Every structure is written in C-alpha cells, then in structure tokens.
mmCIF file of C-alpha atoms in Angstrom:
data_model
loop_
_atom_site.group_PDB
_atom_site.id
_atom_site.type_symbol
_atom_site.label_atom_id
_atom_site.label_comp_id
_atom_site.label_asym_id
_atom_site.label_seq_id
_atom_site.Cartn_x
_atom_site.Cartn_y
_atom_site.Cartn_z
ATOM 1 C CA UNK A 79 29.152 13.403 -12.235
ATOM 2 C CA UNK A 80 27.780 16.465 -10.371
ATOM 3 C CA UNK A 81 24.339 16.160 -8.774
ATOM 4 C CA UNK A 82 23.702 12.669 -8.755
ATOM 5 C CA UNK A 83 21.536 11.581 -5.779
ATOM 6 C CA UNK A 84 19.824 8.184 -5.494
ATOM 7 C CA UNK A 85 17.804 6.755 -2.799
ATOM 8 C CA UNK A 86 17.599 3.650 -1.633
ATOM 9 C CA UNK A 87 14.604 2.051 0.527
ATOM 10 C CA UNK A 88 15.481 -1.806 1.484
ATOM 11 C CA UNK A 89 13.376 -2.348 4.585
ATOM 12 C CA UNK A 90 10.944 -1.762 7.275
ATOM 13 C CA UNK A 91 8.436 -2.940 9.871
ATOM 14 C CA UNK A 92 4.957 -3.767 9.953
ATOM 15 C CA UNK A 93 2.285 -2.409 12.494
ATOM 16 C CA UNK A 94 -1.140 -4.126 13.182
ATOM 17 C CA UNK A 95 -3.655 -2.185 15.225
ATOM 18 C CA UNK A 96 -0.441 0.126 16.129
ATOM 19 C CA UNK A 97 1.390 -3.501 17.543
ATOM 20 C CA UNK A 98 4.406 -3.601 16.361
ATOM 21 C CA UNK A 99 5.665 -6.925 14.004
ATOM 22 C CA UNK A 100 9.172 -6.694 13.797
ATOM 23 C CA UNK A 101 10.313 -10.412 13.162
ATOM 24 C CA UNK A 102 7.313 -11.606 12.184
ATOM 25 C CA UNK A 103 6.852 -11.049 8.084
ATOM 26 C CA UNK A 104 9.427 -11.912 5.729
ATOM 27 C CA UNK A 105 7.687 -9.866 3.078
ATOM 28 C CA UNK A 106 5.157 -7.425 2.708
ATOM 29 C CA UNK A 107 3.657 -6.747 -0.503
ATOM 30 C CA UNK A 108 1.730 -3.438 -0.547
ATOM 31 C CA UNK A 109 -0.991 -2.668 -2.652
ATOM 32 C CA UNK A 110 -0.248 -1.161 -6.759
ATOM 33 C CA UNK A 111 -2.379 1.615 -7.329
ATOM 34 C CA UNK A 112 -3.621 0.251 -10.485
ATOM 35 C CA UNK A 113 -6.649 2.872 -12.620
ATOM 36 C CA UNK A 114 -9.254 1.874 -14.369
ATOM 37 C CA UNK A 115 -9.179 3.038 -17.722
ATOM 38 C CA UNK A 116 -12.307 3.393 -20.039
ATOM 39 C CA UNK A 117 -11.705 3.462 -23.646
ATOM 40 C CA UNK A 118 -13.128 6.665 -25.428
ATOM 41 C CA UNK A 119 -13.354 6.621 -29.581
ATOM 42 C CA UNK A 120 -16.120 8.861 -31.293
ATOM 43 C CA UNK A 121 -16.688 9.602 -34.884
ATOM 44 C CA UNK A 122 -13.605 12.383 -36.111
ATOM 45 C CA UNK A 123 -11.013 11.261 -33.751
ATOM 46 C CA UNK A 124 -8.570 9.144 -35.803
ATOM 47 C CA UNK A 125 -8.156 6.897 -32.822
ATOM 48 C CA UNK A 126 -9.013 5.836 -29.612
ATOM 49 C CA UNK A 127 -8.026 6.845 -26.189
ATOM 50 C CA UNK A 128 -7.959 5.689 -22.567
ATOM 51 C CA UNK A 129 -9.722 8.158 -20.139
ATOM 52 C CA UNK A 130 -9.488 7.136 -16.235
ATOM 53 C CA UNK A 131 -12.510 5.815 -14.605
ATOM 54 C CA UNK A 132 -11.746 5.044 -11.394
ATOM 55 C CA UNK A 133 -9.604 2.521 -9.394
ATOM 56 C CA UNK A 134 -8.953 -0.887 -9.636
ATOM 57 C CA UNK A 135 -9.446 -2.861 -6.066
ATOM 58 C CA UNK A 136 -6.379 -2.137 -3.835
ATOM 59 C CA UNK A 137 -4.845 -5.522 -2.944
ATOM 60 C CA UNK A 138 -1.757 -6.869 -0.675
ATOM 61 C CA UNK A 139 0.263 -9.431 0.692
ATOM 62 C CA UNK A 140 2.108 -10.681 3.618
ATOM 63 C CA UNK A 141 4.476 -13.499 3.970
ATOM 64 C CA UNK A 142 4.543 -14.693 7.916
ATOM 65 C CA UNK A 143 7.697 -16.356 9.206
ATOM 66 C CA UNK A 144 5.781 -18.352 11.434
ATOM 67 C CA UNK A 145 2.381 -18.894 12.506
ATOM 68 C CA UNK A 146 1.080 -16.316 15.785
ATOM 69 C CA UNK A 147 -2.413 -16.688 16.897
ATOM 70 C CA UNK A 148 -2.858 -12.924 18.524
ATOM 71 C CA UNK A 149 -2.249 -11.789 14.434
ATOM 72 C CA UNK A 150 -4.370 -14.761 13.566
ATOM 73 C CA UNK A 151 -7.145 -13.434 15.661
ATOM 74 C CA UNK A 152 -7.520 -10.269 13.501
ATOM 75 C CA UNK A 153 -6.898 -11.576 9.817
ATOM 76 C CA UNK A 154 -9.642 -14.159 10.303
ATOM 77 C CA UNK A 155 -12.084 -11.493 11.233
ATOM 78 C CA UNK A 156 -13.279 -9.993 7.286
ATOM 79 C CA UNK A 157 -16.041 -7.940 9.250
ATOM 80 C CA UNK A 158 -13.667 -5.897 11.206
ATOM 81 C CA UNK A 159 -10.855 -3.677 9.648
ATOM 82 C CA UNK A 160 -7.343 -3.616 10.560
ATOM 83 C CA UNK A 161 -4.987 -0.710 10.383
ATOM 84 C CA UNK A 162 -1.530 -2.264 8.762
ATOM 85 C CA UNK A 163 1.209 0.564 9.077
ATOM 86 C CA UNK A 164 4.547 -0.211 7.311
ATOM 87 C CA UNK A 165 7.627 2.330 8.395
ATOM 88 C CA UNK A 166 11.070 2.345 6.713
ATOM 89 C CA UNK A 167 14.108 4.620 6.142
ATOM 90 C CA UNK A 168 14.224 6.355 2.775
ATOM 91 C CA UNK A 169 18.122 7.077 2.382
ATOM 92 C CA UNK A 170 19.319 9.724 -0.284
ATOM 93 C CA UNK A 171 23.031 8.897 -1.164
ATOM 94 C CA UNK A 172 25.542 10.903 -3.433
ATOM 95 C CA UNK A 173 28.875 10.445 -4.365
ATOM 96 C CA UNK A 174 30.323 11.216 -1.088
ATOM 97 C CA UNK A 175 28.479 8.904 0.991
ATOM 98 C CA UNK A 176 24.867 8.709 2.622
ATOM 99 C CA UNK A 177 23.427 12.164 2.682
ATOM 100 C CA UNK A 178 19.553 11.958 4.254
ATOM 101 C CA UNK A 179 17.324 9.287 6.223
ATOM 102 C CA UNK A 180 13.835 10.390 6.495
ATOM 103 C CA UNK A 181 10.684 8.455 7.552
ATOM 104 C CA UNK A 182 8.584 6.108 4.588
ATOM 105 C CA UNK A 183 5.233 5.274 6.097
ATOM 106 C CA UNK A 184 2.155 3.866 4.694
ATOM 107 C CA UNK A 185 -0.919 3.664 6.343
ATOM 108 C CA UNK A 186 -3.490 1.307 5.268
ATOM 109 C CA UNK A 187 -6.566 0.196 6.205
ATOM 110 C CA UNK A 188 -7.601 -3.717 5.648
ATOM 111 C CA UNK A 189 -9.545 -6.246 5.212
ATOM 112 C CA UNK A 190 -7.819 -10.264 4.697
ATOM 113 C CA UNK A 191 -9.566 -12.670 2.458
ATOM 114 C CA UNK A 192 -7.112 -14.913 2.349
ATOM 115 C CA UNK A 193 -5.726 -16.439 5.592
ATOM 116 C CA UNK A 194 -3.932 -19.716 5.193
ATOM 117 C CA UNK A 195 -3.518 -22.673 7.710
ATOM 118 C CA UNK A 196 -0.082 -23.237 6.667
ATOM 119 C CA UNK A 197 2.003 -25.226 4.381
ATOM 120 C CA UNK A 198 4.169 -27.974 5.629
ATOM 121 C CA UNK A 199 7.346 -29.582 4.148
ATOM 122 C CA UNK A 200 9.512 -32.230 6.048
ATOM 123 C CA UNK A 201 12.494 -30.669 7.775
ATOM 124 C CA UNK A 202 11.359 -27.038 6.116
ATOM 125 C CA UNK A 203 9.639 -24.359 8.639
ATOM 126 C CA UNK A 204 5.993 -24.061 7.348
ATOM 127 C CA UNK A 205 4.916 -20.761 5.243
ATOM 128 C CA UNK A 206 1.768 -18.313 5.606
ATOM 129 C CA UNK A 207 1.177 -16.176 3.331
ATOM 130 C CA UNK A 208 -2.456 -14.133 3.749
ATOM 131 C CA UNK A 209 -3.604 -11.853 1.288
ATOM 132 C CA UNK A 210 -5.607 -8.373 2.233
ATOM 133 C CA UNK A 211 -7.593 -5.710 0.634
ATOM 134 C CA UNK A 212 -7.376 -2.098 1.641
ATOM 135 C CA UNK A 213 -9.725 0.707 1.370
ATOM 136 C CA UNK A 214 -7.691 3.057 2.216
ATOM 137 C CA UNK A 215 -3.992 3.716 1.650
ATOM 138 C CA UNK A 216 -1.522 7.027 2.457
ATOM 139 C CA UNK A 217 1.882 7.275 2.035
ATOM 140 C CA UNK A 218 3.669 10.088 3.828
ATOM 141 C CA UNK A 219 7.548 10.590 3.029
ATOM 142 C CA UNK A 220 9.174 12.769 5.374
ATOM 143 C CA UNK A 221 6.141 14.189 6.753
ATOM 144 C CA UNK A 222 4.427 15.049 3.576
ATOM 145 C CA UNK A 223 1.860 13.332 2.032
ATOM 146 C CA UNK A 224 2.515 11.833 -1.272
ATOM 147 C CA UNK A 225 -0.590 9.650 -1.742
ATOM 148 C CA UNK A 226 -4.244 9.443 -0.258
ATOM 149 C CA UNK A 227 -6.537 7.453 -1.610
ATOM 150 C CA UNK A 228 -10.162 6.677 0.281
ATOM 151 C CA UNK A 229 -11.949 4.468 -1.933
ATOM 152 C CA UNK A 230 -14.879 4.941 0.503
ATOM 153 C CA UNK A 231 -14.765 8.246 0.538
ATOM 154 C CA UNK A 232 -14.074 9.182 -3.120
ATOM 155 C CA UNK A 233 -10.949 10.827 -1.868
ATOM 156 C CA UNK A 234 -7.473 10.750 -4.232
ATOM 157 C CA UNK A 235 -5.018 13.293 -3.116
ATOM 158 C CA UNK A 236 -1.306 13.366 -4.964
ATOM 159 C CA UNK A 237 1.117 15.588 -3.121
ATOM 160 C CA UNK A 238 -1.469 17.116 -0.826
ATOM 161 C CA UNK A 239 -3.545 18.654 -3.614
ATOM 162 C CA UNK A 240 -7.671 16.875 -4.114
ATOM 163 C CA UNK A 241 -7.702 15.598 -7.272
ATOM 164 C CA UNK A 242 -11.754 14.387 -6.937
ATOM 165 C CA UNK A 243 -13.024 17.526 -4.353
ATOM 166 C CA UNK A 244 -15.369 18.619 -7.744
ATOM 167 C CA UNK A 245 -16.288 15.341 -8.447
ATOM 168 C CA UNK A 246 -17.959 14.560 -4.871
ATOM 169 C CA UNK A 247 -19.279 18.230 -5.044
ATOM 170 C CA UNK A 248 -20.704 17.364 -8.446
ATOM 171 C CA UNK A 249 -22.242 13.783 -7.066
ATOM 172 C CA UNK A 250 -23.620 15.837 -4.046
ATOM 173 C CA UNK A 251 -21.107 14.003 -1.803
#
C-alpha cells in the first residue's frame, strides 16, 4: 500500500472574544455550509435541475460543561457579535507513523439565540447547551484559506479564489 496518507482531526479549543475556553465545552458543533438550491425546468430540457441560489442560514452549537457567567455575559447579548475561534491539530499519518501537524482554525463570527438556564438531574452535573448563528465563517488549514464566506458581504471564497467578485460588481456592490 504505497501512498496512503490519512488525516485525522479529533480535537481543539474554543476562543470567545480571543479568551481562551479550554475546559469549558464538551462539544462544539460548527456551522454546515448548507446552499440553497433553486429548481430550474423549461420547455426542451427533458428534466429538471438544481441551480444554486444562495446560502442557507449558517447555524452552530456548543455544549458547556458547566455554567460561567463571564461567557454568559456575551451569549445573552443577540445585539452584539462575538468572535468564536476554534483551533485544532490536523495530523497526516502514513504507514510509518505520524507524518505532519499543522494548524485547523475557524473563525466565526456570532450571534446566540439560544442560551439555556440549565438542565438539572439529581446526582447528574447540569447541561447547557446554547445555539448560535454566524455571519461569517473562514477556515484556514495550515495557513491557507480553504473557506470564506461573508454572508453580509456577499463574499464566498474556496481556496483563496472569489467565487461572487462579478456578482457584487454586477449588483453594484
């Protein structure tokens, strides 16, 4: 088996407002870029096809080990955006051993519309689990950008390259 490499990514830390979390989340569900599709059929085509239309809302999760007001204080603010950074290890193994570590980041910026009180059990730890939208998302893998998108902004950029610049020229923004 020559030239098998897989990678493995298995954890990382979360970032508020550049604070670190480490501890603090059990999980942290970032959001699926998800497009909207529009259907397209027209007389002649034997079928129909899907066409992409945009994006569907960018949406997250984060599962809190315990309950810690200073994080608190931000996720029950909707009107002011936070800036949630998550940064793991990508590894690249082969079959004689571990062969890379480079950085996997993902900046996002956020919004929570779900921020829970907590739920209690007897002789259980209580869970939080708050939910978040984002606006923005990047994800940079070893120093190069993979993924951009500015919903804002009308920016989506895959591997560094603008995949809307003509369509905000063609808007006029």
């Amino acid at each position: 088996m020559a030239g098998i490499q897989l990678n493995t990514l298995n954890n990382a830390n979360i970032y508020i407002d550049g604070n670190s979390l480490l501890g603090r989340a059990e999980e942290f569900k970032l959001p699926t870029v998800k497009f909207k599709m529009a259907e397209h059929k027209a007389v002649g085509m034997v079928g129909a096809i899907k066409l992409p239309s945009g994006f569907e809302a960018l949406e997250g999760e984060i599962k809190w080990n315990s309950f810690y007001p200073e994080v608190w204080a931000k996720l029950l603010d909707p009107y002011t955006a936070v800036q949630l950074q998550a940064r793991g290890s990508l590894e690249t193994y082969n079959s004689q051993g571990r062969q890379a570590q480079v950085p996997y980041v993902v900046f996002l910026t956020c919004s929570f519309y779900e921020v829970p009180a907590g739920d209690f059990k007897q002789n259980d730890k209580a869970e939080f689990q708050s939910k978040f939208f984002a606006s923005y998302i990047k994800q940079v893998v070893d120093g190069k950008d993979v993924l951009e998108l500015d919903t804002m902004a009308n920016i989506y950029k895959v591997n560094g390259v603008d995949k809307l610049d003509l369509y905000r020229t063609n808007i006029g923004g």
